[in-house]
XYZ file of C-alpha atoms in Angstrom:
659
model
C 0.000 0.000 0.000
C 1.839 2.827 -1.021
C 1.056 5.560 0.189
C 0.941 4.755 4.766
C 2.834 6.596 3.013
C 3.093 7.933 3.256
C 1.671 7.460 8.836
C 1.390 9.177 8.215
C 4.434 10.663 9.374
C 3.826 7.354 10.147
C 4.648 7.392 12.736
C 7.185 6.563 13.905
C 7.803 4.113 14.307
C 10.460 5.416 16.209
C 8.407 4.032 18.630
C 9.723 1.070 20.222
C 11.192 -0.312 17.225
C 13.247 -2.765 19.211
C 13.576 -5.749 16.979
C 11.526 -4.221 14.191
C 12.317 -2.783 10.681
C 13.006 0.017 8.143
C 9.948 2.240 8.497
C 8.916 5.167 6.355
C 7.740 7.762 8.855
C 6.791 10.507 6.420
C 3.283 12.021 6.811
C 0.987 10.432 4.238
C -0.876 13.700 3.662
C 2.260 15.346 2.269
C 3.442 13.247 -0.692
C 5.228 16.138 -2.434
C 7.452 17.033 0.517
C 10.547 15.507 2.068
C 11.527 14.537 5.598
C 14.914 13.690 7.054
C 15.522 12.012 10.410
C 18.752 13.182 12.078
C 18.770 11.420 15.433
C 17.002 9.139 17.881
C 16.720 9.060 21.658
C 18.751 6.488 23.573
C 15.639 4.425 24.288
C 14.740 4.385 20.581
C 11.252 5.794 21.155
C 11.653 9.365 19.870
C 13.190 10.269 16.516
C 13.908 13.855 15.463
C 14.706 15.648 12.245
C 13.405 18.152 9.747
C 10.846 18.340 6.970
C 10.064 20.779 4.181
C 6.315 20.526 4.758
C 4.918 24.020 4.340
C 7.859 25.182 2.231
C 10.588 25.915 4.772
C 12.639 23.510 6.867
C 10.742 22.620 10.035
C 11.956 20.579 12.989
C 9.864 17.610 14.110
C 9.768 14.782 16.596
C 8.003 11.449 16.370
C 6.995 9.697 19.561
C 4.628 6.793 20.074
C 3.395 6.981 16.499
C 2.689 10.733 16.599
C 4.416 13.234 14.314
C 4.758 16.673 15.929
C 6.234 19.800 14.385
C 8.488 21.775 16.716
C 8.143 25.536 16.924
C 10.569 27.959 15.336
C 11.967 30.780 17.411
C 9.534 33.700 17.557
C 9.475 35.362 14.147
C 11.768 32.689 12.727
C 11.466 31.080 9.311
C 12.821 27.559 9.786
C 14.317 24.946 12.099
C 15.815 21.458 12.266
C 16.314 19.010 15.110
C 19.527 16.991 15.375
C 19.523 15.016 18.638
C 17.447 14.017 21.670
C 18.219 13.033 25.251
C 17.668 9.474 26.485
C 13.862 9.663 26.721
C 13.292 12.365 24.109
C 12.001 14.955 26.582
C 14.706 17.438 25.540
C 15.595 17.936 21.874
C 18.307 20.126 20.400
C 18.951 21.643 17.010
C 18.844 24.954 15.222
C 16.232 27.582 14.452
C 16.449 30.620 12.210
C 15.566 33.709 14.262
C 13.669 36.835 13.204
C 16.922 38.354 11.896
C 17.547 35.364 9.645
C 20.462 34.095 11.780
C 20.945 30.460 12.798
C 20.601 29.962 16.542
C 21.293 26.828 18.594
C 18.107 25.887 20.451
C 16.577 23.249 22.664
C 12.952 22.148 22.664
C 10.938 21.116 25.687
C 7.577 20.040 24.385
C 7.370 22.083 21.187
C 8.782 25.378 22.506
C 12.176 26.522 21.210
C 14.611 28.122 23.650
C 17.815 29.874 22.582
C 20.942 28.325 24.105
C 23.229 31.291 23.424
C 21.358 33.667 25.713
C 24.414 35.900 26.161
C 24.924 36.404 22.424
C 28.388 34.870 22.449
C 28.115 34.103 18.718
C 26.730 35.745 15.615
C 25.102 32.436 14.759
C 25.228 28.938 16.229
C 24.084 25.331 15.824
C 23.495 22.566 18.393
C 24.652 19.160 17.178
C 24.444 16.747 20.127
C 23.125 16.168 23.618
C 24.100 13.864 26.467
C 21.809 11.076 27.582
C 20.768 12.991 30.700
C 20.290 16.215 28.758
C 22.676 18.156 30.989
C 25.322 18.756 28.302
C 24.594 20.102 24.828
C 27.320 20.556 22.234
C 27.645 22.454 18.997
C 29.468 25.380 17.464
C 29.037 29.084 16.922
C 30.451 31.644 14.533
C 32.422 34.220 16.476
C 32.086 37.933 15.803
C 35.634 38.358 17.081
C 37.624 35.608 15.385
C 35.159 35.247 12.503
C 35.596 31.499 12.685
C 33.584 28.561 13.897
C 34.178 27.815 17.570
C 33.127 24.653 19.435
C 31.011 25.018 22.564
C 29.287 22.986 25.216
C 26.202 24.176 27.059
C 26.109 23.211 30.726
C 24.088 24.503 33.681
C 22.382 27.098 31.491
C 25.575 28.624 30.102
C 27.530 28.468 26.836
C 31.141 27.394 27.335
C 33.504 28.152 24.477
C 36.475 25.780 24.567
C 37.997 26.683 21.211
C 40.771 28.446 23.162
C 42.252 24.978 23.503
C 42.912 24.956 19.766
C 45.077 28.078 19.510
C 42.609 30.143 17.492
C 41.808 27.438 14.966
C 38.253 26.860 13.776
C 36.430 24.054 15.575
C 33.074 22.295 15.710
C 31.766 19.970 18.420
C 29.643 17.174 16.935
C 28.988 14.543 19.621
C 28.980 13.942 23.354
C 29.047 10.867 25.601
C 26.024 9.767 27.629
C 27.315 11.332 30.855
C 28.116 14.600 29.081
C 31.812 14.606 29.982
C 33.482 13.610 26.697
C 33.040 15.644 23.513
C 34.228 14.963 19.974
C 34.427 17.090 16.869
C 36.789 18.556 14.336
C 39.349 21.351 14.294
C 41.032 22.990 11.310
C 42.603 26.185 10.075
C 39.162 27.000 8.656
C 36.113 25.164 7.302
C 35.783 27.042 4.010
C 38.972 26.081 2.183
C 40.992 24.303 4.876
C 44.549 23.180 4.529
C 44.276 20.750 7.425
C 41.493 19.228 9.528
C 41.829 16.881 12.517
C 39.398 15.285 14.907
C 39.487 16.025 18.606
C 38.401 14.324 21.802
C 37.872 16.698 24.732
C 37.119 15.855 28.358
C 35.325 18.605 30.275
C 37.656 19.878 32.958
C 40.434 17.760 31.485
C 42.444 17.613 28.298
C 41.945 17.685 24.570
C 43.450 15.078 22.251
C 43.878 15.645 18.539
C 43.052 12.672 16.362
C 44.957 12.238 13.100
C 43.784 9.130 11.294
C 46.608 9.335 8.769
C 48.491 7.100 11.197
C 46.428 4.300 9.639
C 48.739 3.091 6.856
C 46.007 2.619 4.281
C 44.705 6.137 4.887
C 48.185 7.634 4.742
C 49.067 5.891 1.487
C 45.817 7.122 -0.036
C 46.640 10.689 0.943
C 43.610 11.002 3.211
C 44.778 13.712 5.587
C 41.494 15.397 6.614
C 40.115 13.742 9.769
C 36.666 14.499 11.190
C 35.001 12.950 14.244
C 31.216 12.802 14.113
C 30.104 10.954 17.283
C 31.222 9.099 20.394
C 29.746 6.026 22.062
C 27.585 6.532 25.129
C 30.282 5.105 27.389
C 32.875 7.490 25.947
C 35.176 4.695 24.820
C 34.819 4.712 21.006
C 34.803 7.732 18.705
C 33.838 7.500 15.030
C 34.371 9.620 11.972
C 35.926 9.612 8.543
C 38.995 10.750 6.658
C 39.226 12.301 3.213
C 41.581 14.217 0.942
C 39.424 17.365 1.181
C 36.072 18.412 2.595
C 34.243 17.476 -0.620
C 36.376 14.903 -2.328
C 34.101 11.860 -2.562
C 36.856 9.579 -1.237
C 35.764 9.488 2.411
C 36.632 6.454 4.516
C 34.856 5.691 7.790
C 36.764 4.569 10.877
C 36.382 3.892 14.599
C 38.837 5.196 17.178
C 39.538 3.585 20.549
C 39.882 6.612 22.850
C 41.888 4.972 25.617
C 44.225 3.027 23.359
C 44.435 5.604 20.561
C 43.954 2.843 17.986
C 42.039 2.949 14.724
C 40.079 0.515 12.600
C 38.815 1.248 9.096
C 35.196 0.217 8.526
C 35.573 -0.268 4.795
C 32.894 0.446 2.181
C 30.036 -1.396 0.527
C 31.874 -1.644 -2.784
C 35.524 -2.136 -3.667
C 37.101 1.296 -3.832
C 33.906 2.942 -2.595
C 33.467 5.635 0.028
C 31.955 5.609 3.529
C 31.092 8.011 6.354
C 30.359 6.968 9.972
C 27.650 9.159 11.484
C 26.363 7.617 14.739
C 27.309 4.976 17.320
C 25.445 3.185 20.093
C 26.197 3.167 23.812
C 28.887 0.476 23.994
C 30.357 1.116 20.545
C 29.259 -2.212 19.088
C 26.965 -0.729 16.411
C 28.001 2.054 14.040
C 25.786 3.488 11.306
C 26.339 5.808 8.391
C 26.431 5.945 4.620
C 28.552 4.207 1.987
C 28.195 4.500 -1.761
C 24.877 6.345 -1.343
C 23.386 3.617 0.870
C 22.747 3.494 4.602
C 24.828 0.921 6.459
C 25.229 -0.757 9.828
C 28.649 -1.875 11.057
C 28.679 -4.624 13.685
C 31.079 -7.441 14.557
C 33.467 -6.334 11.828
C 30.823 -6.525 9.094
C 29.451 -3.638 7.047
C 25.815 -4.374 6.152
C 23.746 -2.368 3.618
C 20.303 -1.409 4.904
C 18.576 -0.845 1.580
C 16.183 1.855 0.429
C 12.524 2.808 0.659
C 10.396 1.960 -2.355
C 12.452 2.141 -5.538
C 14.890 4.658 -4.072
C 18.589 4.704 -4.853
C 19.895 6.772 -1.943
C 19.678 6.314 1.828
C 21.643 7.473 4.869
C 21.642 6.279 8.491
C 22.069 9.230 10.862
C 21.250 7.935 14.352
C 21.136 4.783 16.482
C 19.615 3.941 19.874
C 21.730 3.078 22.903
C 21.220 -0.676 22.469
C 21.784 -0.553 18.716
C 18.377 -1.959 17.747
C 16.831 1.249 16.390
C 18.453 3.074 13.477
C 17.078 6.257 11.902
C 17.828 8.169 8.728
C 16.280 9.030 5.390
C 15.903 7.541 1.930
C 14.825 8.533 -1.532
C 11.521 6.851 -2.321
C 12.075 6.629 -6.083
C 15.218 6.256 -8.154
C 16.627 9.713 -8.825
C 13.518 11.239 -7.266
C 13.333 14.605 -5.565
C 11.586 13.432 -2.404
C 13.188 11.818 0.613
C 11.397 10.183 3.511
C 12.575 9.743 7.066
C 12.884 6.122 8.158
C 13.367 3.952 11.191
C 15.182 0.647 10.717
C 15.092 -2.524 12.784
C 14.701 -6.280 12.417
C 16.987 -6.341 9.395
C 14.412 -4.740 7.162
C 13.102 -1.397 5.950
C 9.388 -0.904 6.356
C 7.321 1.811 4.727
C 5.118 2.713 7.638
C 2.715 4.794 5.631
C 1.910 1.728 3.664
C 2.166 -0.511 6.698
C -1.111 0.985 7.926
C -2.615 2.229 4.690
C -3.156 -1.359 3.581
C -6.130 -1.470 5.960
C -7.242 2.143 5.702
C -9.621 4.083 3.475
C -11.452 1.932 0.875
C -9.411 -1.033 2.115
C -10.495 -0.721 5.744
C -12.500 -3.526 7.284
C -15.241 -1.041 8.149
C -15.506 0.233 4.568
C -15.471 -3.266 3.080
C -18.119 -4.563 5.487
C -20.299 -1.501 4.961
C -20.214 -2.172 1.208
C -20.982 -5.847 1.746
C -23.997 -5.141 3.938
C -25.211 -2.546 1.445
C -25.075 -4.918 -1.508
C -28.686 -6.167 -1.162
C -29.811 -2.518 -1.047
C -28.049 -1.889 -4.348
C -29.041 -5.228 -5.877
C -32.450 -6.880 -5.692
C -33.622 -4.301 -3.135
C -32.515 -1.223 -5.074
C -36.243 -0.588 -5.562
C -39.195 -1.102 -3.193
C -40.903 -4.478 -2.914
C -44.123 -2.751 -3.877
C -42.643 -1.859 -7.289
C -42.589 -5.535 -8.279
C -45.749 -6.971 -9.849
C -47.737 -8.811 -7.189
C -49.284 -10.878 -9.972
C -52.748 -10.610 -8.424
C -51.786 -12.358 -5.175
C -51.276 -11.160 -1.607
C -48.206 -13.240 -0.825
C -44.899 -13.602 -2.595
C -41.688 -15.550 -2.065
C -38.358 -14.899 -3.735
C -34.841 -16.120 -4.129
C -32.160 -13.680 -5.271
C -28.485 -13.592 -6.086
C -26.446 -10.386 -6.095
C -22.998 -9.708 -7.507
C -20.733 -6.653 -7.323
C -17.235 -5.970 -8.577
C -14.817 -3.025 -8.455
C -11.361 -2.508 -9.904
C -10.722 1.237 -9.898
C -10.740 2.374 -6.257
C -10.388 -1.153 -4.892
C -10.130 -4.612 -6.412
C -13.075 -6.434 -4.867
C -15.759 -8.992 -5.658
C -18.956 -9.429 -3.645
C -21.675 -12.046 -3.841
C -24.824 -12.604 -1.823
C -27.899 -14.769 -1.953
C -31.152 -14.619 -0.012
C -34.601 -16.045 0.284
C -37.576 -14.063 1.490
C -41.323 -13.703 1.695
C -43.705 -10.749 1.680
C -47.339 -10.158 2.463
C -49.589 -7.428 1.095
C -52.227 -5.787 3.287
C -54.072 -3.339 1.050
C -51.671 -0.421 0.552
C -49.068 -1.898 2.877
C -46.395 -4.539 2.158
C -44.215 -6.252 4.728
C -41.311 -8.506 3.727
C -38.541 -10.392 5.501
C -35.503 -12.218 4.137
C -32.377 -14.037 5.241
C -29.174 -14.211 3.249
C -25.502 -14.978 3.106
C -22.908 -12.572 1.704
C -19.181 -12.698 1.079
C -16.475 -10.350 -0.152
C -12.995 -10.937 -1.488
C -10.798 -7.891 -1.893
C -7.188 -7.594 -2.934
C -5.121 -5.306 -0.740
C -1.884 -3.574 -1.565
C 1.399 -5.484 -1.799
C -0.051 -8.960 -2.113
C -2.495 -8.661 0.749
C -6.129 -9.721 0.659
C -9.269 -9.784 2.751
C -12.116 -12.279 2.908
C -15.323 -11.300 4.705
C -18.388 -13.509 4.926
C -21.460 -13.906 7.077
C -25.227 -13.873 7.292
C -27.746 -11.075 7.280
C -31.419 -10.494 8.007
C -33.515 -8.024 6.054
C -36.907 -6.499 6.733
C -38.850 -4.095 4.527
C -42.074 -2.190 5.019
C -43.709 -0.276 2.134
C -46.820 1.845 2.086
C -48.597 3.542 -0.752
C -49.599 7.130 -0.104
C -52.983 8.717 -0.703
C -52.208 9.517 -4.349
C -51.969 5.737 -4.899
C -48.682 6.205 -6.789
C -46.112 7.439 -4.303
C -44.409 4.822 -2.121
C -42.631 5.272 1.186
C -40.372 2.369 2.081
C -38.130 1.467 5.001
C -35.523 -1.280 4.687
C -33.491 -2.618 7.614
C -30.503 -4.919 7.161
C -28.417 -6.416 9.952
C -25.383 -8.595 9.305
C -22.867 -10.555 11.366
C -19.617 -11.154 9.508
C -16.210 -12.702 10.023
C -13.125 -11.207 8.391
C -9.811 -12.860 7.600
C -7.096 -10.495 6.402
C -3.629 -10.923 5.002
C -2.113 -7.456 5.276
C 0.730 -6.770 2.863
C 3.356 -4.075 3.352
C 6.623 -2.947 1.843
C 9.967 -3.678 3.444
C 13.448 -2.900 2.268
C 13.881 -6.488 1.140
C 10.547 -6.766 -0.678
C 7.076 -7.329 0.774
C 5.818 -9.127 3.845
C 2.420 -10.103 5.233
C 0.737 -10.480 8.606
C -2.582 -12.255 9.178
C -5.539 -11.592 11.418
C -9.201 -12.451 11.975
C -12.015 -10.528 13.609
C -15.775 -10.239 13.842
C -17.904 -7.399 12.507
C -21.505 -6.320 12.970
C -23.299 -3.890 10.743
C -26.807 -2.458 10.560
C -28.281 -0.420 7.723
C -31.498 1.564 7.556
C -32.803 3.109 4.339
C -35.779 5.432 4.151
C -36.977 6.109 0.618
C -39.733 8.038 -1.149
C -40.752 7.106 -4.722
C -43.185 8.948 -6.991
C -45.597 9.964 -8.053
C -45.085 8.603 -11.565
C -45.127 11.040 -14.462
C -46.691 9.469 -17.570
C -45.507 10.500 -21.048
C -47.371 7.979 -23.169
C -49.384 4.999 -22.056
C -46.370 2.675 -21.981
C -43.747 5.106 -20.651
C -43.531 6.825 -17.274
C -40.854 8.305 -14.997
C -40.723 8.120 -11.221
C -38.422 10.343 -9.141
C -37.065 9.042 -5.856
C -35.029 10.220 -2.929
C -33.491 8.152 -0.116
C -31.315 8.379 2.961
C -29.276 5.453 4.289
C -27.272 5.130 7.495
C -25.010 2.133 8.118
C -23.373 1.545 11.482
C -20.445 -0.897 11.395
C -18.322 -2.135 14.288
C -15.213 -4.313 14.246
C -13.911 -6.261 17.229
C -10.342 -5.868 18.427
C -7.940 -8.461 17.101
C -4.266 -9.380 16.908
C -2.299 -10.445 13.849
C 0.236 -13.234 13.569
C 3.180 -13.846 11.266
C 5.310 -11.470 9.241
C 7.913 -9.001 10.469
C 5.410 -6.466 11.797
C 2.239 -8.065 13.188
C 0.024 -5.649 15.080
C -2.964 -5.532 17.397
C -5.897 -3.424 16.257
C -8.368 -1.913 18.666
C -12.122 -2.070 18.223
C -13.419 0.262 15.513
C -16.732 1.774 14.589
C -18.069 4.097 11.934
C -21.426 5.313 10.663
C -21.698 5.788 6.919
C -24.420 8.169 5.772
C -25.556 8.682 2.225
C -28.341 10.360 0.303
C -29.588 9.449 -3.166
C -31.588 11.436 -5.667
C -32.704 9.764 -8.855
C -35.308 8.877 -11.400
C -36.583 5.587 -12.816
C -38.021 5.480 -16.317
C -40.455 2.635 -16.947
C -41.402 1.144 -20.309
C -44.040 -1.539 -20.603
C -42.772 -3.463 -23.602
C -45.462 -6.142 -23.506
C -47.972 -7.586 -21.057
C -45.242 -9.889 -19.743
C -42.134 -7.677 -20.006
C -41.295 -4.339 -18.414
C -38.046 -2.414 -18.801
C -36.728 0.110 -16.266
C -33.876 2.590 -16.584
C -32.454 4.278 -13.484
C -30.133 7.235 -12.981
C -29.160 8.422 -9.519
C -26.719 10.727 -7.768
C -25.159 9.507 -4.525
C -23.729 11.825 -1.884
C -21.858 10.676 1.233
C -22.379 12.833 4.318
C -19.903 11.099 6.623
C -16.250 12.113 6.879
C -13.007 10.165 7.241
C -13.846 8.817 10.679
C -11.379 7.923 13.382
C -8.726 6.401 11.134
C -6.713 3.339 11.986
C -4.766 2.690 15.194
C -2.468 -0.284 15.641
C -0.217 -1.403 18.470
C 2.958 -3.311 17.672
C 5.369 -4.825 20.140
C 8.146 -3.469 17.970
C 6.738 -0.074 17.017
C 4.428 1.033 19.813
C 1.095 2.641 18.935
C 0.760 3.858 15.361
C -2.042 5.903 13.869
C -3.012 6.545 10.256
C -5.444 9.356 9.558
C -8.785 8.183 8.211
C -9.475 8.599 4.498
C -12.809 10.174 3.643
C -14.992 8.297 1.136
C -15.606 9.747 -2.300
C -18.280 12.340 -1.641
C -20.238 12.140 -4.897
C -20.909 9.287 -7.277
C -23.217 8.755 -10.245
C -24.919 5.411 -10.849
C -26.981 4.091 -13.760
C -29.052 0.950 -14.001
C -31.226 -1.246 -16.181
C -33.929 -3.698 -15.023
C -36.009 -6.206 -16.889
C -39.079 -7.780 -15.299
C -40.363 -10.730 -17.245
C -43.278 -12.968 -16.335
C -42.487 -16.596 -16.877
C -46.077 -17.460 -15.995
C -49.095 -15.826 -14.431
C -47.594 -16.128 -10.936
C -43.824 -16.274 -11.596
C -41.656 -13.204 -12.238
C -38.013 -13.183 -13.303
C -36.072 -9.996 -12.606
C -32.610 -9.086 -13.787
C -30.873 -5.797 -13.057
C -27.428 -4.404 -13.785
C -25.848 -1.152 -12.589
C -22.671 0.766 -13.378
C -21.250 3.510 -11.173
C -18.530 6.128 -11.201
C -15.576 5.903 -8.827
C -16.736 5.711 -5.222
C -18.024 3.385 -2.506
C -20.645 1.691 -4.697
C -19.444 -1.183 -6.875
C -18.183 -0.280 -10.314
C -20.562 -2.898 -11.730
C -23.291 -4.800 -9.906
C -25.988 -7.182 -10.991
C -28.923 -9.044 -9.426
C -31.055 -11.959 -10.517
C -34.228 -12.922 -8.710
C -37.104 -15.288 -9.178
C -40.393 -14.320 -7.520
C -43.389 -16.576 -6.969
C -46.792 -15.233 -6.002
C -49.118 -17.401 -3.972
């Protein structure tokens, strides 16, 4: 199901993705925008980043399946979030202020607070935060030296420690969990530098310069620019990359043992390729980044590609949880495409979360499918009042009907139903009851499918008004159904499915007024009609099994409401045959409803916004009533409809016997 896409920022699946997969967390309602995830909290439950929804860059967080935009500074025009503390309660990043200057900020809730409250810098950016949230690191551009200068923010104050680097430019990029060890890069400048080295700094202690050219392979390759990007939570392992310049395309990722001052190259995904290490977990066992335009995970000496979303050809891993099970980043969704979606990765697979939920949302939701199934008799043999059928001179009538409906444009579904019923006429009043069985088979996105079947009871009461032509009818239908679903969704390695079963109950009531008939010639007349139908459908809670991402779905309910306005033209072709032609306009009054909420042990609670039904739909039909004998009537009807909830094509066949 593409396209859920794109929960929504789907939500996030940041949420407890322990042991789960690569999840597209881009908001489904914004398909022509991009989102990038830059970091994740230590517990893996809150991911942060930026989007271009609304035109300008805007910081966001995703927690428990909910995408939340973070505020810009007052009067500001943009923002981006880069890191979060252990539980995601404090987020750091950058916001553009009312003067158009970048300012390092922190967010509590959604409110942005400037970190440089003493105006130490002309502009600044926050790049990392300790697990406890006490230490924030970044860099600012000095109005005195006119260079970038590393800082750490502690106890409410900015601390500039670039003095340790003898006036060189510096940027702090990462900090250990306890906030005491900071890593970054230092160089003569960051515009056209002649030299760049990494640094490891201990607050209140010393600073160590890191020159990865001591690694023979790097030295031989002439890779003299060293940058450190992050440090493990325990402060033992720093990561980064070396290159021949700041934009050379020959980057090589490495890990650095702080205490032993030893290096290890991580390699690349292709022979002679490039790689950049961007984030590391608490004990240094999992490193993530990008190599040859693809996100990677490095663990136990092995560099593993993580894949892409959709048909994308670019992805980047930018953050990892403390235990290494949750990885965040972004990916193109189509090859060479302009749009990128934030993702969460776990369980060795990339999952498109938008589509993960969208496969059971909108026209493919269990509520929508069951509503259509219960409405089929009303659109088939009961699309007209019982009183409109010839009573063949008798007071009682029995019937057997079969209905069929199929759709392929908005959904690929096939419905069948059959019923038997009886009616009794009392002067200008007709009462009928019927019992039937109905079933639906619908294909869902990405190889999924749904099968719904069950039994229904129908009751109809018609009365002819004083003009002896107009008919008021009330039809009630109640069905009990069982649904079996195989929900398909996209992962980085292809598609996967999870299965579930649940029970549904639905009740429909249609009130309709027909007539009076307008005669044109003796054999031709036209009858206008208007109707209102309400259908209440409920689905029981259920849990799926199988697949990489099974979920539990809570109970659901929705009331569909529609009105119809139409006309039926009647032509008496012969004493035994009557033809009817119907045209009607259908309008849905209900909205999208509550949407879809799922709980996954790996992803927490995820929500996809409901999709409103098509509001307006035209439908046209043809009936033939043919008497097989004086007391036996054969009826056949066929209808075609525009795109919407009603079946693209439906047909009904009934045999009626008067007695």
